[in-house]
C-alpha cells in the first residue's frame, strides 16, 4: 500500500536557523496538509495546499512558515527562522479528495528539536 | 468555536472487557467526525468516520447531535487495540480539529 514518506525523521537545529521538512505524498493525491504536535499537546492543523496554492492556514502558520511543491512530487514545509517553541512533531498528510470523503493519509512525522 | 474534548488521557481495560472512549465536540454547524488511531511505532491512521456508519476492527461510533458526542465503543477489547486514539472534527473547511487523545491500554 502506498505511504506518505517524510524526511528526516529527526531534525535538530539551532534557534534562528532555517529548516526544511520534506514530504512525498501519495502519488495520485491532490490535497496536502501539514500538522504539528508539540510534546504532550494535541495535533494541530498548520496548512492545507491544493492546486499549487495554500487553501487554508492556521494562526500558527505565520510569515516564518512557507510551503512549496517544487517538483510535483515533494511537498515541503520551511521554517525561516526557528524558535524554541517550534520544537514539535510535524506530520505531513495527503488525500485524494477533500477530507470526509476519503481517508487522510499521514506520514510518520519529523521530530524537530530547536535548541 | 470548534473544539473536540476527550476527557480521558488514559483508559486501561483487560482483554475481553468493553471499552468506550469518550469524545465531545463543539461546533455550530453540521460536523464530520472521525476517530484516528496511532498504534505503537506506526503512523496516525483513520479508524472510523461517522458518515460511513461502519464497524472497523469491531469498533463503532455513533454521532449523537443532541449530546454533541461521538464516543468510540467496542464490546470486547483485544490486546492489539492498544493505541493512542484521537477524535477529530471537520467543519466546513478542510482542516481537522483533533482532541488531546486517549491512550487505550488493553492488558492480557
Short mmCIF file of C-alpha atoms in Angstrom, two decimals:
data_model
loop_
_atom_site.label_atom_id
_atom_site.label_comp_id
_atom_site.label_asym_id
_atom_site.label_seq_id
_atom_site.Cartn_x
_atom_site.Cartn_y
_atom_site.Cartn_z
CA UNK A 1 0.00 0.00 0.00
CA UNK A 2 1.42 3.43 -0.89
CA UNK A 3 2.51 5.61 2.01
CA UNK A 4 3.30 9.22 2.72
CA UNK A 5 7.01 9.48 3.46
CA UNK A 6 8.71 12.20 5.47
CA UNK A 7 12.37 13.07 5.83
CA UNK A 8 14.26 13.44 8.02
CA UNK A 9 12.74 11.51 10.90
CA UNK A 10 14.53 13.76 13.37
CA UNK A 11 15.99 17.22 12.81
CA UNK A 12 17.96 19.16 15.39
CA UNK A 13 18.62 22.81 14.69
CA UNK A 14 19.72 25.93 16.49
CA UNK A 15 17.35 28.79 17.18
CA UNK A 16 17.26 31.22 14.29
CA UNK A 17 18.24 28.67 11.67
CA UNK A 18 16.13 27.75 8.68
CA UNK A 19 14.77 24.23 8.37
CA UNK A 20 13.05 22.44 5.54
CA UNK A 21 10.91 19.44 6.29
CA UNK A 22 10.25 17.19 3.35
CA UNK A 23 7.31 15.04 2.43
CA UNK A 24 6.46 12.82 -0.50
CA UNK A 25 2.69 12.45 -0.64
CA UNK A 26 0.92 9.52 -2.25
CA UNK A 27 1.24 9.96 -5.99
CA UNK A 28 -2.38 10.37 -7.08
CA UNK A 29 -3.34 12.59 -4.17
CA UNK A 30 -4.30 16.19 -4.75
CA UNK A 31 -4.72 17.64 -1.25
CA UNK A 32 -1.78 18.15 1.04
CA UNK A 33 -1.52 19.18 4.67
CA UNK A 34 0.90 19.89 7.46
CA UNK A 35 0.00 19.32 11.09
CA UNK A 36 2.17 19.53 14.17
CA UNK A 37 2.10 18.13 17.67
CA UNK A 38 4.02 19.77 20.48
CA UNK A 39 5.01 17.19 23.08
CA UNK A 40 2.07 16.43 25.35
CA UNK A 41 -0.35 18.54 23.35
CA UNK A 42 -2.91 17.94 20.65
CA UNK A 43 -2.30 17.55 16.94
CA UNK A 44 -2.78 21.00 15.39
CA UNK A 45 -3.54 22.00 11.82
CA UNK A 46 -0.99 24.23 10.15
CA UNK A 47 -1.83 24.50 6.48
CA UNK A 48 -3.65 22.89 3.58
CA UNK A 49 -2.47 23.04 -0.02
CA UNK A 50 -4.34 22.32 -3.21
CA UNK A 51 -3.80 23.16 -6.85
CA UNK A 52 -0.39 24.67 -6.07
CA UNK A 53 -1.63 27.15 -3.56
CA UNK A 54 -2.47 27.41 0.10
CA UNK A 55 -6.18 26.79 0.61
CA UNK A 56 -6.23 27.39 4.35
CA UNK A 57 -3.78 28.19 7.11
CA UNK A 58 -3.99 28.46 10.88
CA UNK A 59 -2.85 31.28 13.16
CA UNK A 60 0.28 29.25 13.88
CA UNK A 61 1.29 29.45 10.22
CA UNK A 62 2.78 32.94 10.31
CA UNK A 63 5.28 34.61 8.00
CA UNK A 64 8.06 32.35 9.26
CA UNK A 65 6.38 29.36 7.64
CA UNK A 66 6.04 28.55 3.97
CA UNK A 67 5.09 25.53 1.90
CA UNK A 68 6.04 24.52 -1.56
CA UNK A 69 5.51 21.72 -4.04
CA UNK A 70 8.57 22.36 -6.15
CA UNK A 71 8.60 19.40 -8.48
CA UNK A 72 5.19 17.77 -8.45
CA UNK A 73 6.21 15.07 -6.00
CA UNK A 74 7.78 16.68 -2.92
CA UNK A 75 5.82 18.85 -0.54
CA UNK A 76 7.98 20.90 1.79
CA UNK A 77 7.48 22.96 4.90
CA UNK A 78 10.05 25.65 5.52
CA UNK A 79 10.52 27.47 8.79
CA UNK A 80 12.63 30.51 8.05
CA UNK A 81 13.97 31.35 11.50
CA UNK A 82 13.22 28.67 14.04
CA UNK A 83 12.18 29.44 17.60
CA UNK A 84 12.35 27.19 20.63
CA UNK A 85 8.57 26.86 20.57
CA UNK A 86 8.71 25.38 17.07
CA UNK A 87 10.01 22.16 18.62
CA UNK A 88 7.36 19.58 17.78
CA UNK A 89 6.48 16.55 15.71
CA UNK A 90 5.48 17.69 12.24
CA UNK A 91 3.13 15.49 10.25
CA UNK A 92 2.53 15.67 6.55
CA UNK A 93 -0.72 14.27 5.20
CA UNK A 94 -2.31 13.83 1.80
CA UNK A 95 -5.71 12.94 0.47
CA UNK A 96 -7.17 12.03 -2.89
CA UNK A 97 -10.21 14.13 -2.19
CA UNK A 98 -11.31 16.60 0.44
CA UNK A 99 -11.36 15.12 3.90
CA UNK A 100 -14.55 13.37 4.84
CA UNK A 101 -14.92 11.62 1.52
CA UNK A 102 -11.74 9.58 1.65
CA UNK A 103 -9.20 8.87 4.39
CA UNK A 104 -6.39 11.28 5.08
CA UNK A 105 -3.02 9.52 4.93
CA UNK A 106 -0.38 10.67 7.38
CA UNK A 107 3.37 10.33 7.26
CA UNK A 108 5.43 9.08 10.19
CA UNK A 109 6.38 12.58 11.13
CA UNK A 110 9.56 14.61 11.56
CA UNK A 111 10.60 15.41 15.09
CA UNK A 112 12.02 18.92 15.08
CA UNK A 113 14.14 19.93 18.06
CA UNK A 114 15.18 23.57 18.28
CA UNK A 115 18.00 24.26 20.74
CA UNK B 1 -15.55 27.86 18.36
CA UNK B 2 -14.65 24.44 17.06
CA UNK B 3 -13.41 22.16 19.79
CA UNK B 4 -13.01 18.46 20.47
CA UNK B 5 -12.82 17.21 24.04
CA UNK B 6 -11.52 13.82 25.10
CA UNK B 7 -11.78 13.80 28.88
CA UNK B 8 -9.73 10.67 29.49
CA UNK B 9 -5.97 10.71 28.99
CA UNK B 10 -5.73 7.00 29.70
CA UNK B 11 -8.19 4.15 29.57
CA UNK B 12 -6.98 0.77 30.80
CA UNK B 13 -9.01 -2.40 30.47
CA UNK B 14 -8.42 -6.13 30.44
CA UNK B 15 -8.78 -8.20 27.31
CA UNK B 16 -12.40 -9.07 26.66
CA UNK B 17 -13.77 -6.10 28.56
CA UNK B 18 -15.94 -3.46 26.85
CA UNK B 19 -14.39 -0.10 26.05
CA UNK B 20 -15.87 3.30 25.49
CA UNK B 21 -13.63 6.24 24.64
CA UNK B 22 -15.45 9.49 25.12
CA UNK B 23 -15.45 12.35 22.66
CA UNK B 24 -17.50 15.52 22.81
CA UNK B 25 -17.39 18.31 20.32
CA UNK B 26 -18.39 21.91 19.96
CA UNK B 27 -19.42 23.14 16.52
CA UNK B 28 -22.30 25.29 15.43
CA UNK B 29 -22.93 23.63 12.08
CA UNK B 30 -23.05 20.01 10.89
CA UNK B 31 -19.67 18.49 11.60
CA UNK B 32 -17.99 15.41 10.24
CA UNK B 33 -16.44 13.30 12.97
CA UNK B 34 -13.57 10.85 12.80
CA UNK B 35 -11.56 8.57 15.02
CA UNK B 36 -7.86 8.31 14.19
CA UNK B 37 -5.55 5.84 15.92
CA UNK B 38 -1.82 5.53 16.31
CA UNK B 39 -0.54 2.06 17.19
CA UNK B 40 2.90 1.71 18.69
CA UNK B 41 5.60 2.77 16.23
CA UNK B 42 3.05 3.32 13.47
CA UNK B 43 1.62 6.37 11.78
CA UNK B 44 -1.63 8.09 12.54
CA UNK B 45 -4.38 6.36 10.58
CA UNK B 46 -8.11 6.64 10.13
CA UNK B 47 -10.17 4.14 12.09
CA UNK B 48 -13.72 5.38 11.61
CA UNK B 49 -15.69 8.23 10.12
CA UNK B 50 -19.26 8.87 11.12
CA UNK B 51 -20.60 9.23 7.58
CA UNK B 52 -19.61 5.64 6.82
CA UNK B 53 -21.59 4.16 9.71
CA UNK B 54 -19.31 1.14 9.56
CA UNK B 55 -17.68 -1.09 12.11
CA UNK B 56 -13.91 -1.35 11.83
CA UNK B 57 -11.98 -3.91 13.87
CA UNK B 58 -15.12 -4.29 15.99
CA UNK B 59 -15.23 -0.58 16.86
CA UNK B 60 -18.29 1.57 16.30
CA UNK B 61 -19.04 5.20 16.94
CA UNK B 62 -22.38 6.94 16.69
CA UNK B 63 -22.76 10.65 16.21
CA UNK B 64 -25.18 11.99 18.82
CA UNK B 65 -26.03 15.53 17.82
CA UNK B 66 -28.18 16.10 20.89
CA UNK B 67 -25.31 15.31 23.23
CA UNK B 68 -22.66 16.52 20.75
CA UNK B 69 -20.79 13.28 21.25
CA UNK B 70 -19.02 10.70 19.13
CA UNK B 71 -17.93 8.04 21.58
CA UNK B 72 -15.90 5.09 20.34
CA UNK B 73 -17.06 1.69 21.53
CA UNK B 74 -16.05 -1.92 21.32
CA UNK B 75 -17.78 -4.72 23.20
CA UNK B 76 -14.72 -6.93 23.71
CA UNK B 77 -11.30 -5.30 23.70
CA UNK B 78 -8.25 -7.10 22.31
CA UNK B 79 -4.60 -6.53 23.19
CA UNK B 80 -3.90 -5.33 19.65
CA UNK B 81 -6.39 -2.49 20.18
CA UNK B 82 -3.86 -0.74 22.42
CA UNK B 83 -3.19 2.63 20.77
CA UNK B 84 -3.35 6.36 21.09
CA UNK B 85 -6.84 7.29 19.92
CA UNK B 86 -7.78 10.72 18.64
CA UNK B 87 -11.23 12.05 17.96
CA UNK B 88 -11.30 14.68 15.23
CA UNK B 89 -13.81 17.07 13.75
CA UNK B 90 -14.05 18.60 10.32
CA UNK B 91 -16.23 21.63 9.84
CA UNK B 92 -16.87 23.46 6.61
CA UNK B 93 -13.20 23.67 5.67
CA UNK B 94 -10.57 21.00 5.06
CA UNK B 95 -8.80 21.13 8.39
CA UNK B 96 -9.20 18.56 11.11
CA UNK B 97 -9.58 19.67 14.71
CA UNK B 98 -8.16 16.99 16.98
CA UNK B 99 -8.83 16.19 20.59
CA UNK B 100 -5.97 15.68 23.01
CA UNK B 101 -6.18 11.92 22.61
CA UNK B 102 -6.85 8.96 24.87
CA UNK B 103 -4.31 6.22 25.36
CA UNK B 104 -6.12 2.88 25.28
CA UNK B 105 -4.26 0.12 27.09
CA UNK B 106 -5.61 -3.40 26.87
CA UNK B 107 -3.99 -5.81 29.29
CA UNK B 108 -3.88 -9.57 28.72
#
